[in-house]
GROMACS .gro file of C-alpha atoms in nm:
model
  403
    1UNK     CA    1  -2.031  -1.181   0.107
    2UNK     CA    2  -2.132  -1.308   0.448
    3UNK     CA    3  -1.887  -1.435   0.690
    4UNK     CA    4  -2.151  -1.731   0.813
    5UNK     CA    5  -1.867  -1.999   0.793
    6UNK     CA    6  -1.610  -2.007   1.005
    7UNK     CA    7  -1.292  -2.187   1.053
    8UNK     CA    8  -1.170  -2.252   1.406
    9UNK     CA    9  -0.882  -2.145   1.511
   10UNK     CA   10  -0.674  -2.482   1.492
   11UNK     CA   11  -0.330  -2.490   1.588
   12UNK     CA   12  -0.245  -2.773   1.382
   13UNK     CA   13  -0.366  -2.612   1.090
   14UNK     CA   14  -0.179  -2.293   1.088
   15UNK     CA   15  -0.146  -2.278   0.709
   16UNK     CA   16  -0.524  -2.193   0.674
   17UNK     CA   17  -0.504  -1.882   0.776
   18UNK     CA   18  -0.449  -1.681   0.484
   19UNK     CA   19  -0.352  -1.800   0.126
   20UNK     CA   20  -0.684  -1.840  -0.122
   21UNK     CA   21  -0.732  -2.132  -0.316
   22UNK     CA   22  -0.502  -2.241  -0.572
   23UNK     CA   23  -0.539  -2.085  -0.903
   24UNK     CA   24  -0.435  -2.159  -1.278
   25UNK     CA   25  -0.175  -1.981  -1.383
   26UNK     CA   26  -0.270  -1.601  -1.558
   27UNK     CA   27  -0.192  -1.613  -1.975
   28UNK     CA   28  -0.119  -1.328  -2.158
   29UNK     CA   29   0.059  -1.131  -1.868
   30UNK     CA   30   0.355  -0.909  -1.961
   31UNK     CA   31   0.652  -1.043  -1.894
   32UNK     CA   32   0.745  -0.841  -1.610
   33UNK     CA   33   1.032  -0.965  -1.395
   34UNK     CA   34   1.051  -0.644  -1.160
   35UNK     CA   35   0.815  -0.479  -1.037
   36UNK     CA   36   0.842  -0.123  -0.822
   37UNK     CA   37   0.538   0.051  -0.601
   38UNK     CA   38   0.555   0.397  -0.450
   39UNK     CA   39   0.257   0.472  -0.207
   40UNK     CA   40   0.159   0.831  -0.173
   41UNK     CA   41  -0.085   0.944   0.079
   42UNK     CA   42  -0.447   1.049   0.142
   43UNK     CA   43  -0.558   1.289  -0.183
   44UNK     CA   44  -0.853   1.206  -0.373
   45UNK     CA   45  -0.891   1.184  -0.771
   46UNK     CA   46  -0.966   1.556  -0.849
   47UNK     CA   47  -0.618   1.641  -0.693
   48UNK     CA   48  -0.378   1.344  -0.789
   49UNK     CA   49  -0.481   1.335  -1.169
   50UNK     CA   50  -0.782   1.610  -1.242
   51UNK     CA   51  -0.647   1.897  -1.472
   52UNK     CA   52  -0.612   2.122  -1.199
   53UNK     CA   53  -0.399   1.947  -1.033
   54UNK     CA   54  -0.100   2.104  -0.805
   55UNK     CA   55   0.128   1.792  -0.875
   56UNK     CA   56   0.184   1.853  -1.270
   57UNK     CA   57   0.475   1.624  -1.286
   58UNK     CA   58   0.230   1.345  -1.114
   59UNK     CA   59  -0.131   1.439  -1.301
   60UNK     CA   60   0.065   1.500  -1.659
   61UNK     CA   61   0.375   1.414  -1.743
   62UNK     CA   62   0.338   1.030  -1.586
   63UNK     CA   63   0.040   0.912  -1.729
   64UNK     CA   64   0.159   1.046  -2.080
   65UNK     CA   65   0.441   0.816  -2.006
   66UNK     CA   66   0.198   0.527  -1.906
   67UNK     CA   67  -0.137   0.376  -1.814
   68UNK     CA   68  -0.392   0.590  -1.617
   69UNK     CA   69  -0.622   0.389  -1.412
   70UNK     CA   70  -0.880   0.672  -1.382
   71UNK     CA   71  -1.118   0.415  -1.182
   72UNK     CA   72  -0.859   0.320  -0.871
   73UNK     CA   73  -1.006   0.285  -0.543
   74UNK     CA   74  -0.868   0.225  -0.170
   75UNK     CA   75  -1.023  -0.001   0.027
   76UNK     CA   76  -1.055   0.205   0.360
   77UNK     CA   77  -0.955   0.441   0.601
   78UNK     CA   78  -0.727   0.594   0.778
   79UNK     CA   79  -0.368   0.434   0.675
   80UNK     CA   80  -0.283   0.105   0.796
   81UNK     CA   81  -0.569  -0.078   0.706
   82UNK     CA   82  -0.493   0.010   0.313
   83UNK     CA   83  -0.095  -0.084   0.329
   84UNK     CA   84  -0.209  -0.415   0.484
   85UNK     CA   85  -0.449  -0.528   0.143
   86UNK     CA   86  -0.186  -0.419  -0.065
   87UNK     CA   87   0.007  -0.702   0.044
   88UNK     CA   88  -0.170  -0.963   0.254
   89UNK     CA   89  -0.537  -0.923   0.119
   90UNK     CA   90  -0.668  -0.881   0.475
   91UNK     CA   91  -0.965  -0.651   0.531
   92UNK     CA   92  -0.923  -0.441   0.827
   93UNK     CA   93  -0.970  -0.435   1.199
   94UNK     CA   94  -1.088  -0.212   1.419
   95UNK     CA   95  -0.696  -0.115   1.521
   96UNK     CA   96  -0.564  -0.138   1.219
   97UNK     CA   97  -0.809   0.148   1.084
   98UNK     CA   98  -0.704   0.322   1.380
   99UNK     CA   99  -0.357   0.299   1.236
  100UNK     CA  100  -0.199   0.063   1.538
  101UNK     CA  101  -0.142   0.338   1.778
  102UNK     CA  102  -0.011   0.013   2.033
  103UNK     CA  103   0.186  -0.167   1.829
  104UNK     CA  104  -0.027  -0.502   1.987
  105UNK     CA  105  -0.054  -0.836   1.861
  106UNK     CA  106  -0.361  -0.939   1.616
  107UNK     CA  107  -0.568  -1.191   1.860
  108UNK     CA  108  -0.665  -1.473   1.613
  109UNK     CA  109  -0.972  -1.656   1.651
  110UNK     CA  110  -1.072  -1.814   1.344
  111UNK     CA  111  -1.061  -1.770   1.000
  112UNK     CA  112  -1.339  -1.711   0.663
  113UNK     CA  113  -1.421  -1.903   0.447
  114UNK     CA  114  -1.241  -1.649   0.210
  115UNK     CA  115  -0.915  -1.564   0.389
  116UNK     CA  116  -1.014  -1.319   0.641
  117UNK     CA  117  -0.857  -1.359   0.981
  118UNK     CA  118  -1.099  -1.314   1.274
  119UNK     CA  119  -0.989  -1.084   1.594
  120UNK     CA  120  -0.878  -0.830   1.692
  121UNK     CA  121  -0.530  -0.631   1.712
  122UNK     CA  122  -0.266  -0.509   1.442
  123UNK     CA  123   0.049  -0.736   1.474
  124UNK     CA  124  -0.054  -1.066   1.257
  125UNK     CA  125   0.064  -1.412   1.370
  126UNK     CA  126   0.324  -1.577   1.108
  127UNK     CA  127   0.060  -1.841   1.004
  128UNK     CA  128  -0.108  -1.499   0.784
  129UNK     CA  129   0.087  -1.507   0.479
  130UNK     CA  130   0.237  -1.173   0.252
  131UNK     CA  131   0.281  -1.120  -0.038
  132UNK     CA  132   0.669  -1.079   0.096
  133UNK     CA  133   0.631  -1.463   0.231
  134UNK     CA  134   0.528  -1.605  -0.110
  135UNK     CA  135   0.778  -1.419  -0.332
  136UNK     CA  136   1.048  -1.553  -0.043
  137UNK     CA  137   0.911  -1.919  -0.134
  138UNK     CA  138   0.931  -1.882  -0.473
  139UNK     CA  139   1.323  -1.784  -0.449
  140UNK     CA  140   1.234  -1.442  -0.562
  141UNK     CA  141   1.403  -1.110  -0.358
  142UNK     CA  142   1.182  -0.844  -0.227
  143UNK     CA  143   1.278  -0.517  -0.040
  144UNK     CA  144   1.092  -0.233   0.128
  145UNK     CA  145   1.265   0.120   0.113
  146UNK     CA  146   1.178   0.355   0.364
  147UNK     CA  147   1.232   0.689   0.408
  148UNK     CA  148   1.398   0.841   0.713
  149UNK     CA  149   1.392   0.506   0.876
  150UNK     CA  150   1.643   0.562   1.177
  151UNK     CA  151   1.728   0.928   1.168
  152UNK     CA  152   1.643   0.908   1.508
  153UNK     CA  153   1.848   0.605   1.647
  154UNK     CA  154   1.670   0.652   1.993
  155UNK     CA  155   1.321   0.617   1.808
  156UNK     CA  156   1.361   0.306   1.568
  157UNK     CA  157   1.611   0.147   1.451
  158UNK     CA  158   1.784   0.194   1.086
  159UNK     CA  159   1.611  -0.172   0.935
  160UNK     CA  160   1.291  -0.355   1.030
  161UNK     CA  161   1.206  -0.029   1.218
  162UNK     CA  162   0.860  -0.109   1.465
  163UNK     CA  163   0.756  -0.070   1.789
  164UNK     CA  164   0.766  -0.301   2.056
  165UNK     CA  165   0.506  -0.549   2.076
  166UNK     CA  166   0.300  -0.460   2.326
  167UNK     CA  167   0.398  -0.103   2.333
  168UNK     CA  168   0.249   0.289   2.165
  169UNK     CA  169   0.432   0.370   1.850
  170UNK     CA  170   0.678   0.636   1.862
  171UNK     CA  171   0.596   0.717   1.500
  172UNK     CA  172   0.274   0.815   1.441
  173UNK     CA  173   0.408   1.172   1.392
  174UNK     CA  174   0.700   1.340   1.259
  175UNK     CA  175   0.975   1.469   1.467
  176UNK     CA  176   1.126   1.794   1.397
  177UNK     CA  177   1.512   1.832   1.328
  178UNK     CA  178   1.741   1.891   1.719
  179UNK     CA  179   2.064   1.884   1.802
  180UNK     CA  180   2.179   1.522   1.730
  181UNK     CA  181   1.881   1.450   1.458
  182UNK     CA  182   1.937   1.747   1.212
  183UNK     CA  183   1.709   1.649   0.970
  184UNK     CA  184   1.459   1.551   1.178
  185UNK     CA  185   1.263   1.194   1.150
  186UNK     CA  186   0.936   1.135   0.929
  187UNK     CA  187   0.950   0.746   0.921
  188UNK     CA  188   0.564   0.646   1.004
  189UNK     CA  189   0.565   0.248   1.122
  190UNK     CA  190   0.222   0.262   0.968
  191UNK     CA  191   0.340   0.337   0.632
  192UNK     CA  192   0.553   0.009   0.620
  193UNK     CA  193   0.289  -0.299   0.624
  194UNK     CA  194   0.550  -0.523   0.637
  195UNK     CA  195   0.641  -0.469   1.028
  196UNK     CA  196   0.281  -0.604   1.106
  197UNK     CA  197   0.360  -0.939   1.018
  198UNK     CA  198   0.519  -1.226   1.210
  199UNK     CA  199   0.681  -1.379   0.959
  200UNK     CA  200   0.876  -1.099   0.804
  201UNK     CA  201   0.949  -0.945   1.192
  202UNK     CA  202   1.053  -1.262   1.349
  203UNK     CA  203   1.250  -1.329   1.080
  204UNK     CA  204   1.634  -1.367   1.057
  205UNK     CA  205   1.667  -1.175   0.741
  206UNK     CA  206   1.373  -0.906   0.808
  207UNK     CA  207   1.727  -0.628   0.829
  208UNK     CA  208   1.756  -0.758   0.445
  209UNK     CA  209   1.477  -0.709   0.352
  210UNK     CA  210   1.386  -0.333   0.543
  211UNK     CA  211   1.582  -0.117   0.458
  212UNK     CA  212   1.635   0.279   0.456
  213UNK     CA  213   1.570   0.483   0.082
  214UNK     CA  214   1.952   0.607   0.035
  215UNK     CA  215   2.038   0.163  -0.035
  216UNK     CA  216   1.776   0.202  -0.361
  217UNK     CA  217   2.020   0.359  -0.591
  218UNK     CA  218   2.276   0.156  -0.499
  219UNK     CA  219   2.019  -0.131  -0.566
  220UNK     CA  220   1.911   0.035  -0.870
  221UNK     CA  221   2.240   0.033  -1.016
  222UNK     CA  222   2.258  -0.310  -1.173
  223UNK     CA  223   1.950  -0.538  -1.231
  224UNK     CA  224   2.166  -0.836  -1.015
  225UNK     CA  225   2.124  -0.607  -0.731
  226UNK     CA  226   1.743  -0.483  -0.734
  227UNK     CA  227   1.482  -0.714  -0.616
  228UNK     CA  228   1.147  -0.867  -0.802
  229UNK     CA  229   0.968  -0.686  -0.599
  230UNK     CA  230   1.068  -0.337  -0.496
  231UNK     CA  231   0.818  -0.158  -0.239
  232UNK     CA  232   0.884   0.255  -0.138
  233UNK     CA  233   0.740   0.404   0.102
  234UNK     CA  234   0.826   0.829   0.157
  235UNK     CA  235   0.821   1.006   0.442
  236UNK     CA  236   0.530   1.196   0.636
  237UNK     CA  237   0.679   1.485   0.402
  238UNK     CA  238   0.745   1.343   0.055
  239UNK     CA  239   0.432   1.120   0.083
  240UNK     CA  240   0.231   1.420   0.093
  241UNK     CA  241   0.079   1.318   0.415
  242UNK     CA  242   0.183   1.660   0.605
  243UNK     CA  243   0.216   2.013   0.506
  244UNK     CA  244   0.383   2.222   0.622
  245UNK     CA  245   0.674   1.952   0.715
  246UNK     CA  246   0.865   1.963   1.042
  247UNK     CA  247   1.194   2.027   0.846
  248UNK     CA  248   1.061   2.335   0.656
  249UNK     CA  249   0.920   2.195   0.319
  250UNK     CA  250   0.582   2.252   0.196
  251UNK     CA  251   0.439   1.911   0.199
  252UNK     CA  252   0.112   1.788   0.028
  253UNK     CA  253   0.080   1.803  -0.356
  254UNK     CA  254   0.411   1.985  -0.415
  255UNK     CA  255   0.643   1.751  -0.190
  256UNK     CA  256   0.465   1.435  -0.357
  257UNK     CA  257   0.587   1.565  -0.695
  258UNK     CA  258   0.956   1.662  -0.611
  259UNK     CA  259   0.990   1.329  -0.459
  260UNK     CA  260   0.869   1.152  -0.786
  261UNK     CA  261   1.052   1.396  -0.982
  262UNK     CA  262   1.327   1.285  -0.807
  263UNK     CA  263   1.296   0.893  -0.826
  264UNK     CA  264   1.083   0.764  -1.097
  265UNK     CA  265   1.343   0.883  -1.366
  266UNK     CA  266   1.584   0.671  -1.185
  267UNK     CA  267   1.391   0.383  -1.141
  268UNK     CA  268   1.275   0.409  -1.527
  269UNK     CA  269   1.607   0.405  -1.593
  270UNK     CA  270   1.746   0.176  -1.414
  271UNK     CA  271   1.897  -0.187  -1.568
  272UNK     CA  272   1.604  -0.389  -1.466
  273UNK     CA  273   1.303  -0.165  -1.537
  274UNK     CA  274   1.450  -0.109  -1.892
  275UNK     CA  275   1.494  -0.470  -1.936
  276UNK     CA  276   1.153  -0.598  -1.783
  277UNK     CA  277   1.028  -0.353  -1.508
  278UNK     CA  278   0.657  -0.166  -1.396
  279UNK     CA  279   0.671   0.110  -1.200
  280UNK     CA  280   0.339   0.134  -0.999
  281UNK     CA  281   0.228   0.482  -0.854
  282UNK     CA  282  -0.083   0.468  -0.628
  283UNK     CA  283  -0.207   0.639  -0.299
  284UNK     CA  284  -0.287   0.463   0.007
  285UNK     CA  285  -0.640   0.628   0.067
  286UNK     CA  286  -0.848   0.948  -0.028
  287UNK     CA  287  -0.947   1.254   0.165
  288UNK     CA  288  -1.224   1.358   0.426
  289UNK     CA  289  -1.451   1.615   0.402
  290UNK     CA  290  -1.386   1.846   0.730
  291UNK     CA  291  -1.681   2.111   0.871
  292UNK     CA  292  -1.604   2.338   1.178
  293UNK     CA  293  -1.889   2.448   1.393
  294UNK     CA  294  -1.931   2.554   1.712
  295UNK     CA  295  -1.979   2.201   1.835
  296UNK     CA  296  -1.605   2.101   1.731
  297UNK     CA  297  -1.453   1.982   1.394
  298UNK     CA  298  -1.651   1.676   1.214
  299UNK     CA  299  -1.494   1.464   0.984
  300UNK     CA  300  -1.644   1.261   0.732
  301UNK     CA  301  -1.519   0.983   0.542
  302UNK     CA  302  -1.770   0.885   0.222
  303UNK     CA  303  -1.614   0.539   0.214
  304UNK     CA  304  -1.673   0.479  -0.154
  305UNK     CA  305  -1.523   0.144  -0.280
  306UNK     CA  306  -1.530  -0.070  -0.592
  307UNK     CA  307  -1.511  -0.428  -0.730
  308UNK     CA  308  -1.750  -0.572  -0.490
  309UNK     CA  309  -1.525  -0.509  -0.200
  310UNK     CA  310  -1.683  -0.675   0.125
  311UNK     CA  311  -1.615  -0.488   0.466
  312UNK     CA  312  -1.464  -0.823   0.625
  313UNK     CA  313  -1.549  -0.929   0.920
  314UNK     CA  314  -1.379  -0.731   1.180
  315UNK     CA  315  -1.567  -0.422   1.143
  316UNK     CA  316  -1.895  -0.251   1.031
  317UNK     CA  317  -2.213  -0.137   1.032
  318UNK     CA  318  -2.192   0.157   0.866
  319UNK     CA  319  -2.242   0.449   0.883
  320UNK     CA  320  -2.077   0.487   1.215
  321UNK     CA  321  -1.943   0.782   1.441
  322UNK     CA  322  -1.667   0.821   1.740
  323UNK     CA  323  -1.588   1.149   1.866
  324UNK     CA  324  -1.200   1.215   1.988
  325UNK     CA  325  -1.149   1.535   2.211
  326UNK     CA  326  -1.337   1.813   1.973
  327UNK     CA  327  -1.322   1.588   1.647
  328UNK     CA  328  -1.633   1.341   1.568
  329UNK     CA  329  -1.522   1.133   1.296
  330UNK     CA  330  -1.810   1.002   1.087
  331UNK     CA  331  -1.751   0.704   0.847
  332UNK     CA  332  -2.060   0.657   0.605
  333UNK     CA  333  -1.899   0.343   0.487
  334UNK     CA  334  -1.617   0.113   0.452
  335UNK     CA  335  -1.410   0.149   0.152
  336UNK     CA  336  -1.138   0.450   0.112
  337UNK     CA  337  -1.258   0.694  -0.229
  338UNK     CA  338  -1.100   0.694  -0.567
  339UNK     CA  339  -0.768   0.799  -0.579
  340UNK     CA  340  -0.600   0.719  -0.946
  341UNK     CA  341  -0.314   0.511  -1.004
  342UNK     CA  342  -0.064   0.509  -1.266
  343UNK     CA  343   0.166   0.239  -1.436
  344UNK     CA  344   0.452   0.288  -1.614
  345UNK     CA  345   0.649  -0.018  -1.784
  346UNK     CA  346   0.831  -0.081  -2.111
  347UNK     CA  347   0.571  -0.316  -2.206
  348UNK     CA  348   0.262  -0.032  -2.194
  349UNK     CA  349   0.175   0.170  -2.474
  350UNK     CA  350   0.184   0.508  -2.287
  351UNK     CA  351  -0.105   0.787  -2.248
  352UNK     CA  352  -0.363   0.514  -2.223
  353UNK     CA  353  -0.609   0.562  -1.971
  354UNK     CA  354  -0.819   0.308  -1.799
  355UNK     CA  355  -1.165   0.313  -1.762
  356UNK     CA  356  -1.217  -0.037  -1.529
  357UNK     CA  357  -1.245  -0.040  -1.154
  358UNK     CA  358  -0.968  -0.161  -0.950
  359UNK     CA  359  -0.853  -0.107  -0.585
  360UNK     CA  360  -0.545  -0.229  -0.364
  361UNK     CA  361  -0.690  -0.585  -0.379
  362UNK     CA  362  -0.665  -0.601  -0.762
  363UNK     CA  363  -0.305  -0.477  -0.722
  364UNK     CA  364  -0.229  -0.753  -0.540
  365UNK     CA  365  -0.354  -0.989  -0.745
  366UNK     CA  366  -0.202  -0.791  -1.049
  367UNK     CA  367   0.102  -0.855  -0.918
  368UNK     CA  368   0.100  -1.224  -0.761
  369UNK     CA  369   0.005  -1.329  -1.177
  370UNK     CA  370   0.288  -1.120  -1.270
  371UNK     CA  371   0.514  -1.370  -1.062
  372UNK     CA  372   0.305  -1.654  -1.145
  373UNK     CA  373   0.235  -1.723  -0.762
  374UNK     CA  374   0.017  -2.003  -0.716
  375UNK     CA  375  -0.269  -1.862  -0.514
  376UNK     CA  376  -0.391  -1.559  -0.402
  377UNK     CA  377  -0.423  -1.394  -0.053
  378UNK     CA  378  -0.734  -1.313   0.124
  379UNK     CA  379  -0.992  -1.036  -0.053
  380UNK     CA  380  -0.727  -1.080  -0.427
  381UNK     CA  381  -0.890  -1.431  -0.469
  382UNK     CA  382  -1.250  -1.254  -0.435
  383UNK     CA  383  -1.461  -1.441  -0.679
  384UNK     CA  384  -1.512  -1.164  -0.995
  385UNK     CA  385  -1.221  -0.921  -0.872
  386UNK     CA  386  -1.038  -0.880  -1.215
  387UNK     CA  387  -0.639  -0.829  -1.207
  388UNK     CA  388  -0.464  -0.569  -1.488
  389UNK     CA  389  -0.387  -0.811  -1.729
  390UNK     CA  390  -0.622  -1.059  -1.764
  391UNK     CA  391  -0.943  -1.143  -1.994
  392UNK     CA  392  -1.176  -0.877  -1.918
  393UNK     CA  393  -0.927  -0.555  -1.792
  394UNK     CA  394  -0.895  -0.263  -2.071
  395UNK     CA  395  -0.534  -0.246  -1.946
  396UNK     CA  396  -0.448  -0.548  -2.198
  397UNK     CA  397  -0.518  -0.305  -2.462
  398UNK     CA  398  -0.217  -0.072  -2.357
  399UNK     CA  399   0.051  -0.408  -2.358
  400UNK     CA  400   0.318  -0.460  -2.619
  401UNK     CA  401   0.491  -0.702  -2.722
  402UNK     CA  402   0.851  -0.743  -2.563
  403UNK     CA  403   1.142  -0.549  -2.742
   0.00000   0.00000   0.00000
């Protein structure tokens, strides 16, 4: 898709800049009232859900419990730039792949005909909608639960935890446990899409809404207290992301499946997934290939993708090479390898795997016609992309009726 028409950045017309057009509302969807997502980091297919897998409780025992989607994709690397289509649809920038190191505004200066902002920065102005912003205007709760989130008072705060505008962020890596921050802090801005938004930051009840991990049982605990939409994001230890961790734990594969081991049996049974929940387990991007030579360390990133998926308009051509210090980082192409994704609700037959592509966009999608939202952001309203439930998706097969 070319990005030949342009909308001018109009400040009278702030409401272009992000919601697709209107849609019909999606039939046959489950009737899911609460939905949960855990986002694990940077492991390709062969090592979340192949049979040799060092995450058994992950590769086995949840997709016997569920659906397999054996054909997931992410839609780009490094980090940021995947957490951001999950819930806002937006392709990436050129500092958002770079994972926002200055937490700096997103310069705006126009607008696709499908969605895309145009510009250049990380932080997005309030006129780009989220996912957050249309369940808000629906009257439906949402809540982000991050781990480690303030450990470190003098590093973020304890809710709606970013940088300063303007400023580097303190959290692109983990900080090992010291006197005064025993268990060190693994919170990773990056890993919480919601702080790179306007509307939710800027927003009276953002403290609500961002909270720490330790408030989701208490959420958990009655289906009154835990929102529609339920978003969890580990830390730079249980996400897999590092290993060996700063406080002592092994990290990678093994720290992904004690954390799930540890909180998908209470979210599956918990009030409001029993009565009407889906548990969503995905990873925000696959691995790179890494060669050492005498010249340095490369690193290459295939950039396979799915579903059509279109660059957007902020970055690109590919292939394309930068070289930091000793590394050269070599990106073949835009989208972010197959990862696998699992789903887990009362209203799946379980142990059936799917065969269909999808990737973060569909997700979002998925889950704006589980709400019965009345459009869809950026890349989900992609002519062709197909959502879980609807006509054409080999997920519908795996639905049951309600108990």
């Amino acid at each position: 898709m070319k990005h030949a028409l342009l909308l001018p950045l109009l400040a009278a017309l702030p409401a272009l800049a992000a919601a697709g057009p209107a849609h019909a509302p999606a039939t046959h969807q489950p009737p899911v009232g609460h939905v949960f997502v855990i986002v694990l980091e940077n492991k390709n297919y062969e090592d979340t859900f192949g049979p040799k897998s060092a995450a058994p409780y992950l590769a086995h025992d949840l997709p016997a419990k569920g659906v397999l989607l054996e054909q997931y994709y992410a839609t780009g690397h490094f980090s940021l730039d995947n957490y951001l289509a999950m819930i806002s649809g937006q392709a990436a920038s050129r500092e958002t792949r770079d994972d926002c190191e200055v937490f700096e505004d997103f310069r705006l200066q126009g607008m696709t005909a499908d969605g895309q902002a145009i510009g250049h920065g990380c932080v997005y102005p309030a006129s780009i909608r989220t996912l957050a912003d249309q369940l808000q205007d629906a009257g439906l709760d949402w809540r982000a639960y991050m781990e480690d989130m303030g450990n470190d008072p003098g590093r973020e705060a304890s809710a709606c935890a970013h940088p300063v505008v303007g400023s580097p962020d303190p959290t692109q890596a983990a900080e090992a446990p010291r006197a005064g921050v025993p268990h060190g802090d693994q919170y990773a801005a990056r890993h919480n899409p919601f702080m790179y938004f306007h509307s939710i930051i800027d927003a009276p009840g953002c403290a609500h809404h961002v909270v720490r991990l330790e408030q989701l049982q208490h959420d958990l605990a009655r289906a009154g207290t835990t929102p529609a939409y339920t978003f969890i994001a580990p830390s730079l230890c249980s996400d897999g992301h590092d290993g060996p961790c700063v406080d002592g734990r092994p990290g990678g594969l093994a720290s992904i499946d004690a954390f799930l081991r540890e909180w998908v049996p209470r979210i599956m049974a918990s009030p409001a997934f029993r009565r009407d929940g889906l548990l969503v387990v995905t990873f925000d991007e696959g691995e790179e290939e890494e060669e050492n030579s005498s010249g340095g360390t490369v690193l290459r990133y295939a950039g396979e993708h799915c579903c059509n998926q279109q660059p957007g308009p902020n970055i690109g051509p590919f292939p394309e090479s930068f070289r930091d210090g000793n590394v050269t980082y070599v990106i073949d192409d835009f989208g972010g390898e197959r990862t696998g994704t699992v789903l887990l609700s009362p209203f799946l037959r379980p142990g059936h795997v799917s065969k269909l592509p999808f990737n973060h966009y569909s997700m979002l999608k998925s889950i704006e016609d589980l709400f019965h939202l009345p459009t869809h952001l950026g890349y989900a309203a992609q002519p062709g992309l197909v959502g879980w439930f609807e006509e054409g998706s080999d997920v519908r097969a795996a639905v049951r009726a309600a108990r």
